[in-house]
XYZ file of N, CA, C and O in Angstrom:
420
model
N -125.306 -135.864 95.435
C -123.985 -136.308 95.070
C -123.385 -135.255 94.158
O -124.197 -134.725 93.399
N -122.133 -134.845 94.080
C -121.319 -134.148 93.458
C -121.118 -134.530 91.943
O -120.511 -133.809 91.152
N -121.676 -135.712 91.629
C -121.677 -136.058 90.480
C -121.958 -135.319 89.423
O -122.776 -134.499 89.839
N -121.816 -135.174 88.595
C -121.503 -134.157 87.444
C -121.650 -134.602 85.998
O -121.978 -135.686 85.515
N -121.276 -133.331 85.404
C -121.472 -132.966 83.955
C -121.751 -133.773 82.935
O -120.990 -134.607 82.444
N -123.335 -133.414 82.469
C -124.281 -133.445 81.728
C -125.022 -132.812 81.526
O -125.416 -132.282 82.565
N -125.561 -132.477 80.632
C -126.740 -131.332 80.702
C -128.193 -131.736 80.831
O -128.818 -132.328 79.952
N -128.666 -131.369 81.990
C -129.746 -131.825 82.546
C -130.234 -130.304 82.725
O -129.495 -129.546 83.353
N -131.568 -129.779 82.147
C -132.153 -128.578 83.066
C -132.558 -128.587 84.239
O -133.669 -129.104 84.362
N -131.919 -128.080 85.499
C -132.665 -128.142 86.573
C -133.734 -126.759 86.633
O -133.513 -125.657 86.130
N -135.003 -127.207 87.444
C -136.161 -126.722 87.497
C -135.716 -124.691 87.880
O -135.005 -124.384 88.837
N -135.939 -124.300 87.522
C -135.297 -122.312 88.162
C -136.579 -121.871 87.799
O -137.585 -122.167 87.154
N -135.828 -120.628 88.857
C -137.597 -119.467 89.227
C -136.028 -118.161 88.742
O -134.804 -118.280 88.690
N -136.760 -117.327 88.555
C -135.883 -116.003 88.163
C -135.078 -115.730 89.208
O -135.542 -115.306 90.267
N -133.384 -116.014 88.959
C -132.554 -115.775 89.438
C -132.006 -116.448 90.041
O -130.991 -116.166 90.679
N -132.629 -117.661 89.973
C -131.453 -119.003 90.363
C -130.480 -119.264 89.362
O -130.443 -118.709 88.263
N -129.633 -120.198 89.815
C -128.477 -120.378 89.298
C -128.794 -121.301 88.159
O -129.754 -122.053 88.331
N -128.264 -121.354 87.235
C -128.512 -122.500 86.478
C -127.741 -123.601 85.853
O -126.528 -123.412 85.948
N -128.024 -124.526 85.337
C -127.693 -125.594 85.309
C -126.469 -125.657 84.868
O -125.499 -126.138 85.452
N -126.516 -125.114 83.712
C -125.230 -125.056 82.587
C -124.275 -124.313 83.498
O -123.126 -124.754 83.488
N -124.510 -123.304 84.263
C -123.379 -122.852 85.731
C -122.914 -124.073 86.220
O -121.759 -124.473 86.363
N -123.478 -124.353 86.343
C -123.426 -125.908 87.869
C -122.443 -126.453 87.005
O -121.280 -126.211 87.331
N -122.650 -127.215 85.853
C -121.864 -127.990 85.293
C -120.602 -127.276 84.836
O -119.515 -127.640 85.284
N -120.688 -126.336 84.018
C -119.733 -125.411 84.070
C -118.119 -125.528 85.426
O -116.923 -125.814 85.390
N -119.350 -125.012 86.632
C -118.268 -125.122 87.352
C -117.692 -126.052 88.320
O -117.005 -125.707 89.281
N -117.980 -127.142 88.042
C -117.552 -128.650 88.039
C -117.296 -128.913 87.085
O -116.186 -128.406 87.250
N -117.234 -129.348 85.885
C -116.874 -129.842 85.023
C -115.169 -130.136 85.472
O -115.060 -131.307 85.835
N -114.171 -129.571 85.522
C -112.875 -129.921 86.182
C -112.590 -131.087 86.515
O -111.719 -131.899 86.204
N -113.928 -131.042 87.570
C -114.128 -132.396 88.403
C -114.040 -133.736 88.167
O -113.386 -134.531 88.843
N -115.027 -134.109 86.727
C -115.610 -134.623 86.067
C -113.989 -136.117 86.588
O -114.195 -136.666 87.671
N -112.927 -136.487 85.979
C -112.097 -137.148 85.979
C -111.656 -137.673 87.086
O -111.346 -138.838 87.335
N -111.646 -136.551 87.861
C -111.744 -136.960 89.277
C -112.311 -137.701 89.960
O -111.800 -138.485 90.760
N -113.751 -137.507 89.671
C -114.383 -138.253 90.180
C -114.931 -139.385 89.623
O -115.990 -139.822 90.074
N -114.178 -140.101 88.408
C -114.560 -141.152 87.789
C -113.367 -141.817 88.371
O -113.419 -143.030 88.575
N -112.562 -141.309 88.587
C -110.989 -142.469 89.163
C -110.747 -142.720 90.568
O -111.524 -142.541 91.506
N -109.712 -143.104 90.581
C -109.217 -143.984 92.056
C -109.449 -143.260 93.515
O -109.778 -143.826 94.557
N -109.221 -142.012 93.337
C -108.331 -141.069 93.821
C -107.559 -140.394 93.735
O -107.150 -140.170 92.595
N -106.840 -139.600 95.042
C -105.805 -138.736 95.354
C -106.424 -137.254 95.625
O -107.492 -137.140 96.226
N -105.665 -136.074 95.131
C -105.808 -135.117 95.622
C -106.406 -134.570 94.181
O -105.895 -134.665 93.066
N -107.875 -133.860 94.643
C -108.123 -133.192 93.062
C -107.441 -132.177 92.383
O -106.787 -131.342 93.008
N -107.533 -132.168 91.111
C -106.897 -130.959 90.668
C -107.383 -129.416 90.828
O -108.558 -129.103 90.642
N -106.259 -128.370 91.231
C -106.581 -127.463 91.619
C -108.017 -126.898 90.572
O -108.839 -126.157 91.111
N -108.158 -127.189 89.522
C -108.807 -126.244 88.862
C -110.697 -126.584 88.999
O -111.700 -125.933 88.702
N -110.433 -128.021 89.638
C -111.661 -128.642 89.963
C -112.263 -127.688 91.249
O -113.085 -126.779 91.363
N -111.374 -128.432 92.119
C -111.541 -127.287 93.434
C -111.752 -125.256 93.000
O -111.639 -124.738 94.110
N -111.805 -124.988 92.758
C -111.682 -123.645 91.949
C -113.136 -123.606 91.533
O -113.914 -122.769 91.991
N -113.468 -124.489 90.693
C -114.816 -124.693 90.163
C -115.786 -124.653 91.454
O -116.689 -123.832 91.615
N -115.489 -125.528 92.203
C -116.375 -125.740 93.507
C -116.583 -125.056 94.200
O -117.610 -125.213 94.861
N -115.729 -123.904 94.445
C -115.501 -122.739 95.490
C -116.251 -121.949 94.650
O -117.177 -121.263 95.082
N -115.810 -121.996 93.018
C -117.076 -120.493 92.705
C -118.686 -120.817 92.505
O -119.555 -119.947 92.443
N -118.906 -122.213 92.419
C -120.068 -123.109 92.479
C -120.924 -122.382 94.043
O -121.943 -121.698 94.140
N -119.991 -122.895 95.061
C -120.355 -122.421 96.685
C -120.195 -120.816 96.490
O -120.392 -120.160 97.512
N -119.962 -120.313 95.661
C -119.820 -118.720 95.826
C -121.039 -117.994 95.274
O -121.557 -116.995 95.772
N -121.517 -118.795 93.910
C -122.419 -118.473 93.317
C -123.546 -118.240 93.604
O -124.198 -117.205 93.465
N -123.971 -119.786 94.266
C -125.352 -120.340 95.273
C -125.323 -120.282 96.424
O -124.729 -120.935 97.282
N -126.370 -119.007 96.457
C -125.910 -118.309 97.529
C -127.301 -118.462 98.069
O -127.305 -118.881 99.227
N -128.729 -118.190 97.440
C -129.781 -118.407 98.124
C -130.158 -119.670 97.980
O -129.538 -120.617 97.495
N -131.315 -119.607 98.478
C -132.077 -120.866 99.087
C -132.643 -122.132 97.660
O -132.656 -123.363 97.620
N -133.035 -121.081 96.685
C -133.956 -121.589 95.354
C -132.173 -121.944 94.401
O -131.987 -122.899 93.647
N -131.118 -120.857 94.762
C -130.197 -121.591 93.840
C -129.219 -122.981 94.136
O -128.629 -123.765 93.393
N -129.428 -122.813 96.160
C -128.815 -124.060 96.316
C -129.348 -125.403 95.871
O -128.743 -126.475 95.832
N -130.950 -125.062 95.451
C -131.484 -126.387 95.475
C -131.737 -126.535 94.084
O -132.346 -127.534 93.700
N -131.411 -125.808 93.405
C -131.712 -125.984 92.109
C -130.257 -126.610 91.602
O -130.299 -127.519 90.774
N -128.654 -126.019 92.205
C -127.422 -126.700 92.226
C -127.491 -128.114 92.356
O -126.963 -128.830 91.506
N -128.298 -128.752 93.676
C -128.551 -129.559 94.237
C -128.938 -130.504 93.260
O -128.200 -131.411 92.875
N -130.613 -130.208 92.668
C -131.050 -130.881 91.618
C -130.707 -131.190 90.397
O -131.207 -131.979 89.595
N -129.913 -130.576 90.339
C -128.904 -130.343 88.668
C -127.820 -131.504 88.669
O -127.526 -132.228 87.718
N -127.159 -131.520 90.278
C -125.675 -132.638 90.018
C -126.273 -133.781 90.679
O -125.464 -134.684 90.896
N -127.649 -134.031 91.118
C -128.162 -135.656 91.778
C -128.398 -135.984 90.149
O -128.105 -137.122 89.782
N -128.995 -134.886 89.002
C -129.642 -135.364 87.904
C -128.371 -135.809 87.421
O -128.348 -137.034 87.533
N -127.337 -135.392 86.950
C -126.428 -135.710 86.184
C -125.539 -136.832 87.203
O -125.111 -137.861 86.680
N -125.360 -136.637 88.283
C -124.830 -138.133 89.031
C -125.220 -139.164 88.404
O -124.414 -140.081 88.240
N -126.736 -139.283 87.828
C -128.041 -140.782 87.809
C -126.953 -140.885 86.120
O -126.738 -142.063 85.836
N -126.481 -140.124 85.354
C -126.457 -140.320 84.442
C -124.793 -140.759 84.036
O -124.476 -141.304 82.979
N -124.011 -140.446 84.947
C -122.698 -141.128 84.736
C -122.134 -141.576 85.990
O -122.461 -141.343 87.154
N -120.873 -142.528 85.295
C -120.151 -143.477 86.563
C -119.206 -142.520 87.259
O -118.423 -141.750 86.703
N -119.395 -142.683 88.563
C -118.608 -141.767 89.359
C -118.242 -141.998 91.046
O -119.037 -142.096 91.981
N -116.953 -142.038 91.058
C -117.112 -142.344 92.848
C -117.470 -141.966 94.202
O -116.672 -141.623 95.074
N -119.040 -142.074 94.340
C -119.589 -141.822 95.174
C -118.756 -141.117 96.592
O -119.105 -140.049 97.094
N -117.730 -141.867 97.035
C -117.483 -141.929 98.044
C -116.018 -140.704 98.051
O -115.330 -140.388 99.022
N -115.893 -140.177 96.477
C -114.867 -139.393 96.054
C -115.998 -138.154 96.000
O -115.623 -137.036 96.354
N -117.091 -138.310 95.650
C -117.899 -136.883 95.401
C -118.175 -136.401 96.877
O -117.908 -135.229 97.141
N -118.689 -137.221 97.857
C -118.772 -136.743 98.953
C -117.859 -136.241 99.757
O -118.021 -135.157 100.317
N -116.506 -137.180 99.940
C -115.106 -136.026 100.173
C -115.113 -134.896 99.684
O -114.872 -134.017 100.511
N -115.314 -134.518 98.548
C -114.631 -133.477 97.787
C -114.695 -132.587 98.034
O -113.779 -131.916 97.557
N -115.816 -131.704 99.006
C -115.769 -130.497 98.985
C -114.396 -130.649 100.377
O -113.575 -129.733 100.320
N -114.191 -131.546 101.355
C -113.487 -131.256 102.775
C -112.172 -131.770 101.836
O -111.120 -131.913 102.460
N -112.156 -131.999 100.685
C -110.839 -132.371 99.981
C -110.280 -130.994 99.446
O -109.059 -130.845 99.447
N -111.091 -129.986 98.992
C -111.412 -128.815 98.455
C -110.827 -128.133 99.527
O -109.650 -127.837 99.318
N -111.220 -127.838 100.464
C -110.942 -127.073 101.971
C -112.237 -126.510 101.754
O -112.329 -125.354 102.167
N -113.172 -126.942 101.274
C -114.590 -126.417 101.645
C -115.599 -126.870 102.673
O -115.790 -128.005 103.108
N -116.173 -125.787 102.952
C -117.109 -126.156 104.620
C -118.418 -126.405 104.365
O -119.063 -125.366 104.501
N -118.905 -127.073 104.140
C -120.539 -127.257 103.662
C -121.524 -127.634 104.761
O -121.135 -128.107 105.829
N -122.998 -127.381 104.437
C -123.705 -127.260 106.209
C -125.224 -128.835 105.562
O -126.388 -129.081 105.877
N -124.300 -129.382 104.686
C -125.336 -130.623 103.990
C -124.360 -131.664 103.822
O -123.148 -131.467 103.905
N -124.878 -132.731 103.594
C -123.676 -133.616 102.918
C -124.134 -133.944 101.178
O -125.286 -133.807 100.766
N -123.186 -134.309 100.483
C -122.887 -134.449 99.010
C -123.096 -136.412 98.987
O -122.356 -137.388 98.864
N -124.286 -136.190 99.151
C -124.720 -137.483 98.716
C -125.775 -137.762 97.649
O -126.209 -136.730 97.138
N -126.342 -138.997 97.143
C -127.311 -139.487 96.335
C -128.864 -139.215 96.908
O -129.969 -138.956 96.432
N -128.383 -139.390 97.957
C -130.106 -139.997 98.615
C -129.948 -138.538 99.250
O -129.986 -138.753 100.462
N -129.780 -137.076 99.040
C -129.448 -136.319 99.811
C -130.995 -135.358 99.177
O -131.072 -135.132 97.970
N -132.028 -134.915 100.059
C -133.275 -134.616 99.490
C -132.949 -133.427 99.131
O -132.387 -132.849 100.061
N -133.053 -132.750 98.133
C -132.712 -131.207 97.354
C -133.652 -130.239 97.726
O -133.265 -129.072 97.663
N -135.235 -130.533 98.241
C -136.106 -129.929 98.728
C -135.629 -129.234 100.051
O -136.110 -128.169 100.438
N -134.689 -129.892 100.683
C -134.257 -129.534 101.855
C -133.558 -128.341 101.792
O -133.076 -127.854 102.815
């Protein structure tokens, strides 16, 4: 899930991305995805694109991965708004942005 910002360490091997990135570049998000809807704010989307720009290998997608399921568990957020978000974004993703979404993968 796209769920977001908190600081949680996710697990890194040298040269993954790290956590405080992740949140970093979501953080924008954060409002967004606690409310109703609509269209996110540009600066969220921005975040997400350099998030997808960043994590680029295999150990940083999943360490991205593990970082925003950890901080999802820890605040209220609309599930069903985090998983839109990247095709809300105009972003193309080859996973889906869910809870139950295995990060090992």
């Amino acid at each position: 899930m796209m769920a977001l910002i908190l600081l949680l360490i996710a697990p890194s091997s040298e040269g993954a991305i790290t956590c405080g990135t992740v949140i970093s570049s979501i953080k924008p998000c954060l409002s967004y995805l606690q409310g109703s809807g609509g269209k996110p704010p540009q600066p969220c989307c921005d975040g997400c694109q350099s998030l997808v720009s960043a994590a680029t290998t295999v150990p940083d997608k999943q360490a991205a991965c593990t970082c925003l399921k950890n901080a999802s568990q820890k605040i209220n957020i609309n599930s069903q708004l985090a998983g839109s978000l990247p095709k809300s974004c105009g972003i193309s993703l080859s996973f889906p942005i869910s809870s139950t979404v295995d990060c090992t993968k």
